[in-house]
């Protein structure tokens, strides 16, 4: 995001759209994938409308340009399925981060005792299975946490849909508010979980160190390819002929964003490690 600020910024939803409508090369007759309108709509606005109301943030270029080809109704909500997918992300991230944090030793099960929602479930697991080893305690507790959040999401969404009296997908889009969501109690509980993770995991010294290293790798790769496009693979380098600096920067960002972690590290080592010269 930082390196793309001078060139219009970087938005992960816009990047997802770019991958599926431009960057994938699977068909002879066109670029991108042959996805439905509903899928594309969900990719772009699963977190809510991008236009209208008090929205002041400019549209990412990729989304704005695609909107001229196909109207994704950016001033309305996405389908119930897309709204559910957005909250499924929250459920997955929160619970997998608890799992990862425990297994990485960033915090302990005891540290979770006072965290609403999480602490009581770990206590319940220890009561039900007093002789269970820690690894299986974690698996069981995380499974129950996911189930608890999913049950709440289903029950509250059912209530919201009944309250709104929606009868079609278009009713959901034009309602002006989500029909999929957590209950007020679960929203408060989830906020406590996120606050704990922010303090004890996301801002942990070890994680901060890894984040700084990852940012440096991405920044270095972007600058290396932007300053010397000849370092890009032929199929990417050829796309840069005659394009504006903004489009060139976006193409470099597309290339770097498509790298796996391992490949990015290998490319960083190959391009920027002076020790490679002697090998």
Short mmCIF file of C-alpha atoms in Angstrom, two decimals, residues 16-150:
data_model
loop_
_atom_site.label_atom_id
_atom_site.label_comp_id
_atom_site.label_asym_id
_atom_site.label_seq_id
_atom_site.Cartn_x
_atom_site.Cartn_y
_atom_site.Cartn_z
CA UNK A 16 -9.05 -9.37 -6.31
CA UNK A 17 -11.24 -7.96 -9.07
CA UNK A 18 -8.20 -7.30 -11.24
CA UNK A 19 -7.02 -10.89 -10.84
CA UNK A 20 -10.33 -12.40 -11.95
CA UNK A 21 -11.19 -9.98 -14.78
CA UNK A 22 -7.72 -9.09 -16.14
CA UNK A 23 -4.74 -11.05 -14.86
CA UNK A 24 -5.82 -14.69 -15.09
CA UNK A 25 -5.10 -16.17 -18.53
CA UNK A 26 -7.15 -19.34 -18.87
CA UNK A 27 -9.36 -18.70 -21.92
CA UNK A 28 -8.43 -18.25 -25.57
CA UNK A 29 -10.96 -15.53 -26.25
CA UNK A 30 -10.61 -13.21 -23.28
CA UNK A 31 -8.54 -12.35 -20.22
CA UNK A 32 -9.75 -13.17 -16.72
CA UNK A 33 -12.19 -15.80 -15.50
CA UNK A 34 -15.75 -16.44 -16.62
CA UNK A 35 -17.39 -15.48 -13.31
CA UNK A 36 -21.00 -14.53 -12.66
CA UNK A 37 -22.14 -10.96 -11.98
CA UNK A 38 -23.06 -11.97 -8.43
CA UNK A 39 -19.55 -13.29 -7.75
CA UNK A 40 -17.89 -10.12 -9.04
CA UNK A 41 -20.32 -7.97 -7.06
CA UNK A 42 -19.52 -9.92 -3.92
CA UNK A 43 -15.76 -9.58 -4.41
CA UNK A 44 -16.01 -5.82 -4.68
CA UNK A 45 -18.61 -4.83 -2.09
CA UNK A 46 -18.94 -7.66 0.44
CA UNK A 47 -18.12 -5.09 3.14
CA UNK A 48 -20.91 -2.77 2.01
CA UNK A 49 -21.67 -0.16 -0.69
CA UNK A 50 -18.77 1.77 -2.19
CA UNK A 51 -20.85 4.75 -3.35
CA UNK A 52 -23.63 6.87 -1.88
CA UNK A 53 -24.39 7.86 1.69
CA UNK A 54 -21.36 9.31 3.44
CA UNK A 55 -18.80 7.53 1.26
CA UNK A 56 -16.02 10.02 0.57
CA UNK A 57 -13.20 7.65 -0.39
CA UNK A 58 -12.52 7.66 -4.16
CA UNK A 59 -13.12 4.42 -6.02
CA UNK A 60 -10.00 2.39 -6.79
CA UNK A 61 -9.10 2.76 -10.46
CA UNK A 62 -9.67 -0.91 -11.32
CA UNK A 63 -13.16 -0.90 -9.83
CA UNK A 64 -14.07 2.41 -11.48
CA UNK A 65 -12.87 1.21 -14.89
CA UNK A 66 -14.67 -2.11 -14.62
CA UNK A 67 -17.80 -0.24 -13.57
CA UNK A 68 -17.83 1.37 -17.01
CA UNK A 69 -17.96 -2.09 -18.59
CA UNK A 70 -20.43 -3.72 -16.22
CA UNK A 71 -22.58 -2.02 -13.59
CA UNK A 72 -21.94 -3.69 -10.21
CA UNK A 73 -24.44 -1.37 -8.50
CA UNK A 74 -21.78 0.02 -6.18
CA UNK A 75 -24.31 2.10 -4.24
CA UNK A 76 -26.18 -0.98 -2.96
CA UNK A 77 -25.38 -3.83 -0.61
CA UNK A 78 -24.11 -7.13 -1.95
CA UNK A 79 -26.05 -10.39 -1.80
CA UNK A 80 -26.68 -12.20 1.47
CA UNK A 81 -24.10 -14.78 0.38
CA UNK A 82 -21.42 -12.10 -0.01
CA UNK A 83 -22.34 -10.54 3.33
CA UNK A 84 -22.00 -13.98 4.94
CA UNK A 85 -18.61 -14.50 3.29
CA UNK A 86 -17.32 -11.23 4.78
CA UNK A 87 -18.27 -12.31 8.30
CA UNK A 88 -16.97 -15.83 7.70
CA UNK A 89 -13.60 -14.12 7.17
CA UNK A 90 -13.88 -12.56 10.62
CA UNK A 91 -14.72 -15.91 12.21
CA UNK A 92 -11.84 -17.64 10.45
CA UNK A 93 -9.23 -14.95 11.14
CA UNK A 94 -10.07 -14.54 14.82
CA UNK A 95 -10.05 -18.24 15.57
CA UNK A 96 -7.05 -19.18 13.47
CA UNK A 97 -5.11 -16.30 15.03
CA UNK A 98 -5.94 -17.63 18.50
CA UNK A 99 -4.72 -21.06 17.36
CA UNK A 100 -1.57 -19.64 15.74
CA UNK A 101 -0.78 -17.37 18.69
CA UNK A 102 -1.00 -20.23 21.17
CA UNK A 103 1.10 -22.60 19.07
CA UNK A 104 3.71 -19.90 18.41
CA UNK A 105 3.99 -19.18 22.14
CA UNK A 106 2.92 -15.55 21.79
CA UNK A 107 0.44 -16.09 24.63
CA UNK A 108 -0.78 -19.01 26.74
CA UNK A 109 -4.14 -20.61 27.45
CA UNK A 110 -3.96 -19.00 30.89
CA UNK A 111 -3.65 -15.57 29.26
CA UNK A 112 -7.03 -16.19 27.62
CA UNK A 113 -8.89 -16.91 30.87
CA UNK A 114 -10.14 -13.33 31.24
CA UNK A 115 -10.99 -12.83 27.56
CA UNK A 116 -14.78 -12.84 27.08
CA UNK A 117 -16.10 -15.71 24.95
CA UNK A 118 -12.70 -17.38 24.63
CA UNK A 119 -11.85 -17.89 28.31
CA UNK A 120 -15.15 -19.57 29.24
CA UNK A 121 -14.89 -21.99 26.32
CA UNK A 122 -11.36 -23.07 27.25
CA UNK A 123 -12.57 -23.51 30.86
CA UNK A 124 -15.47 -25.61 29.57
CA UNK A 125 -13.11 -27.82 27.55
CA UNK A 126 -10.82 -28.38 30.55
CA UNK A 127 -13.86 -29.31 32.65
CA UNK A 128 -15.20 -31.73 30.05
CA UNK A 129 -11.78 -33.27 29.29
CA UNK A 130 -9.49 -32.74 32.33
CA UNK A 131 -6.77 -35.09 31.03
CA UNK A 132 -6.66 -33.75 27.48
CA UNK A 133 -3.24 -32.65 26.23
CA UNK A 134 -2.81 -28.96 25.40
CA UNK A 135 -2.71 -29.39 21.62
CA UNK A 136 -6.08 -31.14 21.58
CA UNK A 137 -7.48 -28.64 24.09
CA UNK A 138 -6.67 -25.91 21.60
CA UNK A 139 -8.26 -27.80 18.70
CA UNK A 140 -11.43 -28.50 20.69
CA UNK A 141 -11.75 -24.96 22.05
CA UNK A 142 -11.22 -23.35 18.65
CA UNK A 143 -13.77 -25.73 17.12
CA UNK A 144 -16.31 -24.71 19.78
CA UNK A 145 -15.48 -21.03 19.32
CA UNK A 146 -16.12 -21.28 15.60
CA UNK A 147 -19.38 -23.13 16.23
CA UNK A 148 -20.54 -20.54 18.76
CA UNK A 149 -19.88 -17.65 16.38
CA UNK A 150 -21.49 -19.45 13.44
#
